[in-house]
Short mmCIF file of N, CA and C and ligand atoms in Angstrom, two decimals:
data_model
loop_
_atom_site.label_atom_id
_atom_site.label_comp_id
_atom_site.label_asym_id
_atom_site.label_seq_id
_atom_site.Cartn_x
_atom_site.Cartn_y
_atom_site.Cartn_z
N UNK A 12 -8.43 -22.12 32.66
CA UNK A 12 -7.88 -21.61 31.40
C UNK A 12 -7.86 -20.10 31.43
N UNK A 13 -6.69 -19.50 31.15
CA UNK A 13 -6.61 -18.03 31.24
C UNK A 13 -6.26 -17.42 29.88
N UNK A 14 -6.67 -16.17 29.69
CA UNK A 14 -6.32 -15.40 28.50
C UNK A 14 -4.80 -15.26 28.41
N UNK A 15 -4.25 -15.45 27.23
CA UNK A 15 -2.79 -15.23 27.23
C UNK A 15 -2.50 -13.74 27.24
N UNK A 16 -1.28 -13.39 27.61
CA UNK A 16 -0.95 -11.99 27.86
C UNK A 16 -1.13 -11.11 26.62
N UNK A 17 -0.78 -11.68 25.45
CA UNK A 17 -0.88 -10.90 24.24
C UNK A 17 -2.34 -10.51 23.95
N UNK A 18 -3.24 -11.50 24.10
CA UNK A 18 -4.67 -11.24 23.86
C UNK A 18 -5.19 -10.18 24.83
N UNK A 19 -4.79 -10.32 26.07
CA UNK A 19 -5.22 -9.36 27.09
C UNK A 19 -4.72 -7.95 26.73
N UNK A 20 -3.45 -7.86 26.35
CA UNK A 20 -2.84 -6.57 26.02
C UNK A 20 -3.53 -5.93 24.82
N UNK A 21 -3.73 -6.74 23.75
CA UNK A 21 -4.41 -6.21 22.55
C UNK A 21 -5.83 -5.77 22.89
N UNK A 22 -6.50 -6.58 23.70
CA UNK A 22 -7.87 -6.25 24.09
C UNK A 22 -7.92 -4.92 24.82
N UNK A 23 -6.98 -4.72 25.72
CA UNK A 23 -6.96 -3.46 26.47
C UNK A 23 -6.65 -2.27 25.57
N UNK A 24 -5.75 -2.48 24.62
CA UNK A 24 -5.44 -1.40 23.67
C UNK A 24 -6.67 -0.99 22.88
N UNK A 25 -7.42 -1.99 22.41
CA UNK A 25 -8.63 -1.72 21.65
C UNK A 25 -9.64 -0.94 22.52
N UNK A 26 -9.77 -1.44 23.74
CA UNK A 26 -10.70 -0.81 24.68
C UNK A 26 -10.30 0.65 24.91
N UNK A 27 -9.00 0.88 25.06
CA UNK A 27 -8.51 2.24 25.28
C UNK A 27 -8.86 3.14 24.09
N UNK A 28 -8.65 2.62 22.87
CA UNK A 28 -9.00 3.40 21.68
C UNK A 28 -10.47 3.75 21.64
N UNK A 29 -11.33 2.73 21.97
CA UNK A 29 -12.77 2.98 22.00
C UNK A 29 -13.11 4.08 23.00
N UNK A 30 -12.49 4.00 24.16
CA UNK A 30 -12.76 5.01 25.19
C UNK A 30 -12.35 6.40 24.72
N UNK A 31 -11.22 6.47 24.04
CA UNK A 31 -10.77 7.78 23.55
C UNK A 31 -11.74 8.35 22.53
N UNK A 32 -12.25 7.45 21.64
CA UNK A 32 -13.23 7.91 20.65
C UNK A 32 -14.50 8.41 21.33
N UNK A 33 -14.97 7.62 22.32
CA UNK A 33 -16.17 8.01 23.05
C UNK A 33 -15.98 9.36 23.74
N UNK A 34 -14.82 9.51 24.35
CA UNK A 34 -14.53 10.74 25.06
C UNK A 34 -14.51 11.93 24.09
N UNK A 35 -13.93 11.68 22.91
CA UNK A 35 -13.90 12.71 21.86
C UNK A 35 -15.33 13.10 21.46
N UNK A 36 -16.17 12.06 21.21
CA UNK A 36 -17.58 12.32 20.86
C UNK A 36 -18.29 13.11 21.94
N UNK A 37 -18.06 12.71 23.17
CA UNK A 37 -18.70 13.38 24.30
C UNK A 37 -18.34 14.86 24.32
N UNK A 38 -17.04 15.15 24.10
CA UNK A 38 -16.60 16.54 24.11
C UNK A 38 -17.24 17.33 22.97
N UNK A 39 -17.34 16.69 21.80
CA UNK A 39 -17.96 17.38 20.67
C UNK A 39 -19.44 17.67 20.95
N UNK A 40 -20.11 16.68 21.56
CA UNK A 40 -21.53 16.87 21.86
C UNK A 40 -21.73 17.98 22.89
N UNK A 41 -20.85 18.00 23.90
CA UNK A 41 -20.94 19.07 24.90
C UNK A 41 -20.74 20.44 24.24
N UNK A 42 -19.78 20.49 23.32
CA UNK A 42 -19.53 21.74 22.61
C UNK A 42 -20.75 22.19 21.82
N UNK A 43 -21.38 21.23 21.12
CA UNK A 43 -22.56 21.57 20.32
C UNK A 43 -23.69 22.05 21.21
N UNK A 44 -23.88 21.35 22.33
CA UNK A 44 -24.96 21.74 23.24
C UNK A 44 -24.72 23.16 23.75
N UNK A 45 -23.50 23.43 24.16
CA UNK A 45 -23.16 24.77 24.66
C UNK A 45 -23.47 25.83 23.60
N UNK A 46 -23.07 25.54 22.35
CA UNK A 46 -23.33 26.48 21.26
C UNK A 46 -24.83 26.73 21.10
N UNK A 47 -25.61 25.64 21.13
CA UNK A 47 -27.05 25.77 20.96
C UNK A 47 -27.67 26.59 22.08
N UNK A 48 -27.26 26.30 23.31
CA UNK A 48 -27.83 27.01 24.45
C UNK A 48 -27.50 28.50 24.35
N UNK A 49 -26.24 28.81 23.96
CA UNK A 49 -25.87 30.22 23.86
C UNK A 49 -26.61 30.91 22.73
N UNK A 50 -26.76 30.21 21.62
CA UNK A 50 -27.49 30.78 20.49
C UNK A 50 -28.93 31.07 20.88
N UNK A 51 -29.52 30.10 21.57
CA UNK A 51 -30.89 30.26 22.02
C UNK A 51 -31.04 31.46 22.95
N UNK A 52 -30.10 31.61 23.86
CA UNK A 52 -30.15 32.74 24.79
C UNK A 52 -30.00 34.06 24.04
N UNK A 53 -29.10 34.09 23.06
CA UNK A 53 -28.91 35.29 22.26
C UNK A 53 -30.20 35.65 21.53
N UNK A 54 -30.85 34.64 20.95
CA UNK A 54 -32.11 34.90 20.24
C UNK A 54 -33.17 35.41 21.19
N UNK A 55 -33.22 34.83 22.38
CA UNK A 55 -34.19 35.26 23.38
C UNK A 55 -33.99 36.75 23.71
N UNK A 56 -32.72 37.13 23.89
CA UNK A 56 -32.40 38.52 24.20
C UNK A 56 -32.75 39.45 23.04
N UNK A 57 -32.42 39.01 21.82
CA UNK A 57 -32.72 39.85 20.66
C UNK A 57 -34.22 40.02 20.48
N UNK A 58 -34.91 38.93 20.66
CA UNK A 58 -36.36 38.95 20.57
C UNK A 58 -36.94 39.96 21.55
N UNK A 59 -36.41 39.94 22.76
CA UNK A 59 -36.89 40.86 23.77
C UNK A 59 -36.60 42.32 23.40
N UNK A 60 -35.40 42.55 22.86
CA UNK A 60 -35.05 43.92 22.44
C UNK A 60 -35.96 44.41 21.34
N UNK A 61 -36.24 43.50 20.39
CA UNK A 61 -37.12 43.88 19.29
C UNK A 61 -38.51 44.20 19.81
N UNK A 62 -38.99 43.39 20.74
CA UNK A 62 -40.32 43.64 21.30
C UNK A 62 -40.35 45.01 21.99
N UNK A 63 -39.28 45.32 22.75
CA UNK A 63 -39.21 46.63 23.41
C UNK A 63 -39.21 47.75 22.38
N UNK A 64 -38.46 47.53 21.31
CA UNK A 64 -38.35 48.56 20.28
C UNK A 64 -39.70 48.80 19.61
N UNK A 65 -40.37 47.71 19.25
CA UNK A 65 -41.71 47.83 18.65
C UNK A 65 -42.64 48.57 19.60
N UNK A 66 -42.52 48.21 20.86
CA UNK A 66 -43.36 48.85 21.86
C UNK A 66 -43.10 50.36 21.91
N UNK A 67 -41.81 50.73 21.91
CA UNK A 67 -41.45 52.14 21.92
C UNK A 67 -42.03 52.87 20.71
N UNK A 68 -41.91 52.22 19.54
CA UNK A 68 -42.38 52.85 18.31
C UNK A 68 -43.89 53.04 18.32
N UNK A 69 -44.60 52.10 18.92
CA UNK A 69 -46.05 52.16 18.81
C UNK A 69 -46.72 52.89 19.98
N UNK A 70 -45.96 53.23 21.02
CA UNK A 70 -46.57 53.93 22.15
C UNK A 70 -45.80 55.17 22.52
N UNK A 71 -45.75 56.13 21.62
CA UNK A 71 -45.03 57.36 21.93
C UNK A 71 -45.86 58.30 22.79
N UNK A 72 -47.11 57.97 22.92
CA UNK A 72 -48.08 58.74 23.71
C UNK A 72 -47.59 58.96 25.15
N UNK A 73 -47.71 60.19 25.63
CA UNK A 73 -47.27 60.49 26.99
C UNK A 73 -48.12 59.78 28.04
N UNK A 74 -49.40 59.55 27.70
CA UNK A 74 -50.29 58.85 28.64
C UNK A 74 -49.80 57.43 28.95
N UNK A 75 -48.98 56.94 28.05
CA UNK A 75 -48.53 55.56 28.19
C UNK A 75 -47.32 55.43 29.12
N UNK A 76 -46.85 56.57 29.62
CA UNK A 76 -45.59 56.55 30.38
C UNK A 76 -45.60 55.55 31.53
N UNK A 77 -46.70 55.53 32.27
CA UNK A 77 -46.80 54.62 33.41
C UNK A 77 -46.71 53.17 32.98
N UNK A 78 -47.43 52.87 31.91
CA UNK A 78 -47.43 51.50 31.41
C UNK A 78 -46.05 51.11 30.89
N UNK A 79 -45.40 52.06 30.23
CA UNK A 79 -44.06 51.78 29.70
C UNK A 79 -43.09 51.45 30.82
N UNK A 80 -43.21 52.21 31.89
CA UNK A 80 -42.34 51.98 33.03
C UNK A 80 -42.55 50.56 33.56
N UNK A 81 -43.81 50.18 33.59
CA UNK A 81 -44.16 48.84 34.06
C UNK A 81 -43.53 47.77 33.15
N UNK A 82 -43.65 47.99 31.84
CA UNK A 82 -43.10 47.01 30.89
C UNK A 82 -41.59 46.99 30.96
N UNK A 83 -41.01 48.16 31.25
CA UNK A 83 -39.56 48.24 31.37
C UNK A 83 -39.08 47.38 32.53
N UNK A 84 -39.84 47.44 33.64
CA UNK A 84 -39.40 46.63 34.77
C UNK A 84 -39.63 45.15 34.48
N UNK A 85 -40.63 44.86 33.65
CA UNK A 85 -40.83 43.47 33.22
C UNK A 85 -39.63 42.97 32.41
N UNK A 86 -39.14 43.81 31.51
CA UNK A 86 -38.02 43.37 30.69
C UNK A 86 -36.75 43.28 31.54
N UNK A 87 -36.67 44.12 32.54
CA UNK A 87 -35.55 44.02 33.48
C UNK A 87 -35.59 42.68 34.22
N UNK A 88 -36.79 42.28 34.61
CA UNK A 88 -36.95 40.98 35.27
C UNK A 88 -36.53 39.84 34.35
N UNK A 89 -36.89 39.96 33.07
CA UNK A 89 -36.48 38.93 32.10
C UNK A 89 -34.96 38.84 32.00
N UNK A 90 -34.32 40.00 31.91
CA UNK A 90 -32.85 40.02 31.85
C UNK A 90 -32.24 39.41 33.10
N UNK A 91 -32.84 39.76 34.23
CA UNK A 91 -32.36 39.25 35.50
C UNK A 91 -32.47 37.73 35.54
N UNK A 92 -33.57 37.22 35.02
CA UNK A 92 -33.79 35.77 35.00
C UNK A 92 -32.73 35.08 34.13
N UNK A 93 -32.48 35.64 32.95
CA UNK A 93 -31.47 35.06 32.06
C UNK A 93 -30.09 35.10 32.72
N UNK A 94 -29.80 36.23 33.38
CA UNK A 94 -28.53 36.36 34.10
C UNK A 94 -28.42 35.30 35.19
N UNK A 95 -29.50 35.11 35.92
CA UNK A 95 -29.46 34.15 37.03
C UNK A 95 -29.38 32.72 36.52
N UNK A 96 -29.82 32.50 35.28
CA UNK A 96 -29.66 31.16 34.69
C UNK A 96 -28.22 30.93 34.25
N UNK A 97 -27.37 31.95 34.37
CA UNK A 97 -25.94 31.75 34.13
C UNK A 97 -25.43 32.31 32.81
N UNK A 98 -26.14 33.29 32.23
CA UNK A 98 -25.70 33.85 30.95
C UNK A 98 -25.45 35.34 31.05
N UNK A 99 -24.54 35.81 30.18
CA UNK A 99 -24.29 37.25 30.11
C UNK A 99 -25.45 37.94 29.38
N UNK A 100 -25.83 39.11 29.88
CA UNK A 100 -26.80 39.95 29.17
C UNK A 100 -26.15 41.29 28.79
N UNK A 101 -24.85 41.43 29.08
CA UNK A 101 -24.15 42.67 28.73
C UNK A 101 -23.80 42.66 27.24
N UNK A 102 -23.46 43.84 26.70
CA UNK A 102 -23.31 43.96 25.25
C UNK A 102 -22.15 43.14 24.71
N UNK A 103 -21.02 43.15 25.43
CA UNK A 103 -19.84 42.47 24.90
C UNK A 103 -19.98 40.96 24.86
N UNK A 104 -20.59 40.40 25.90
CA UNK A 104 -20.60 38.93 26.00
C UNK A 104 -21.97 38.32 25.81
N UNK A 105 -22.94 39.19 25.66
CA UNK A 105 -24.30 38.92 25.25
C UNK A 105 -24.64 37.46 24.89
N UNK A 106 -25.32 36.76 25.78
CA UNK A 106 -25.79 35.42 25.45
C UNK A 106 -24.80 34.31 25.72
N UNK A 107 -23.56 34.66 26.08
CA UNK A 107 -22.60 33.59 26.34
C UNK A 107 -22.67 33.19 27.81
N UNK A 108 -22.20 32.00 28.07
CA UNK A 108 -22.27 31.43 29.41
C UNK A 108 -21.34 32.18 30.36
N UNK A 109 -21.85 32.48 31.58
CA UNK A 109 -20.97 33.04 32.59
C UNK A 109 -20.19 31.88 33.21
N UNK A 110 -18.87 31.83 32.93
CA UNK A 110 -18.06 30.74 33.44
C UNK A 110 -18.16 30.65 34.96
N UNK A 111 -18.47 29.45 35.45
CA UNK A 111 -18.60 29.19 36.89
C UNK A 111 -19.54 30.19 37.57
N UNK A 112 -20.51 30.71 36.79
CA UNK A 112 -21.48 31.67 37.31
C UNK A 112 -20.83 32.88 37.99
N UNK A 113 -19.64 33.26 37.48
CA UNK A 113 -18.96 34.42 38.05
C UNK A 113 -19.82 35.67 37.84
N UNK A 114 -19.85 36.57 38.84
CA UNK A 114 -20.62 37.80 38.66
C UNK A 114 -20.00 38.69 37.58
N UNK A 115 -20.84 39.46 36.87
CA UNK A 115 -20.34 40.36 35.83
C UNK A 115 -20.90 41.76 36.07
N UNK A 116 -20.01 42.72 36.31
CA UNK A 116 -20.43 44.09 36.62
C UNK A 116 -21.18 44.72 35.45
N UNK A 117 -20.80 44.36 34.20
CA UNK A 117 -21.46 44.94 33.03
C UNK A 117 -22.90 44.46 32.91
N UNK A 118 -23.09 43.17 33.20
CA UNK A 118 -24.45 42.62 33.19
C UNK A 118 -25.31 43.33 34.22
N UNK A 119 -24.77 43.47 35.44
CA UNK A 119 -25.54 44.09 36.52
C UNK A 119 -25.90 45.53 36.15
N UNK A 120 -24.95 46.19 35.47
CA UNK A 120 -25.20 47.55 34.98
C UNK A 120 -26.39 47.56 34.02
N UNK A 121 -26.41 46.60 33.10
CA UNK A 121 -27.51 46.52 32.12
C UNK A 121 -28.84 46.26 32.83
N UNK A 122 -28.81 45.36 33.80
CA UNK A 122 -30.06 44.99 34.46
C UNK A 122 -30.58 46.10 35.37
N UNK A 123 -29.68 46.75 36.10
CA UNK A 123 -30.13 47.67 37.15
C UNK A 123 -29.98 49.15 36.82
N UNK A 124 -29.47 49.49 35.64
CA UNK A 124 -29.30 50.92 35.34
C UNK A 124 -30.66 51.63 35.36
N UNK A 125 -30.65 52.85 35.80
CA UNK A 125 -31.85 53.69 35.86
C UNK A 125 -32.93 53.19 36.80
N UNK A 126 -32.71 52.05 37.45
CA UNK A 126 -33.82 51.52 38.24
C UNK A 126 -34.00 52.32 39.54
N UNK A 127 -32.99 53.18 39.87
CA UNK A 127 -33.09 53.97 41.08
C UNK A 127 -34.09 55.11 40.98
N UNK A 128 -34.31 55.66 39.76
CA UNK A 128 -35.18 56.83 39.64
C UNK A 128 -36.56 56.52 39.10
N UNK A 129 -37.17 55.50 39.66
CA UNK A 129 -38.53 55.13 39.28
C UNK A 129 -39.52 56.14 39.84
ZN1 ZN B 6 -21.65 40.21 31.34
#
């Protein structure tokens, strides 16, 4: 006993609609995840900037210069880590995903500026 053609055709149509809905849901979920990850990265960067700023405000002492330099290279390492995880740390694209992990000259500028005259 076989399914008649009409039943088979209707069944496939229904299945196709379900697949399209699922695919739509999947795309929406991917979009939301991407947004969350980028938002999180942006917050991480802002948090770091605020910490640096607080540090600057509270340690204007010249004796602290060596320690500041040390902390500066620590924050550079943090930026480098975020960059290597695939996100922009440059001002324009700050926290957004680097498409296909393409290199960004502005990010590298942010991470490595002034690092030559330690
Ligand atoms: Zn960038």
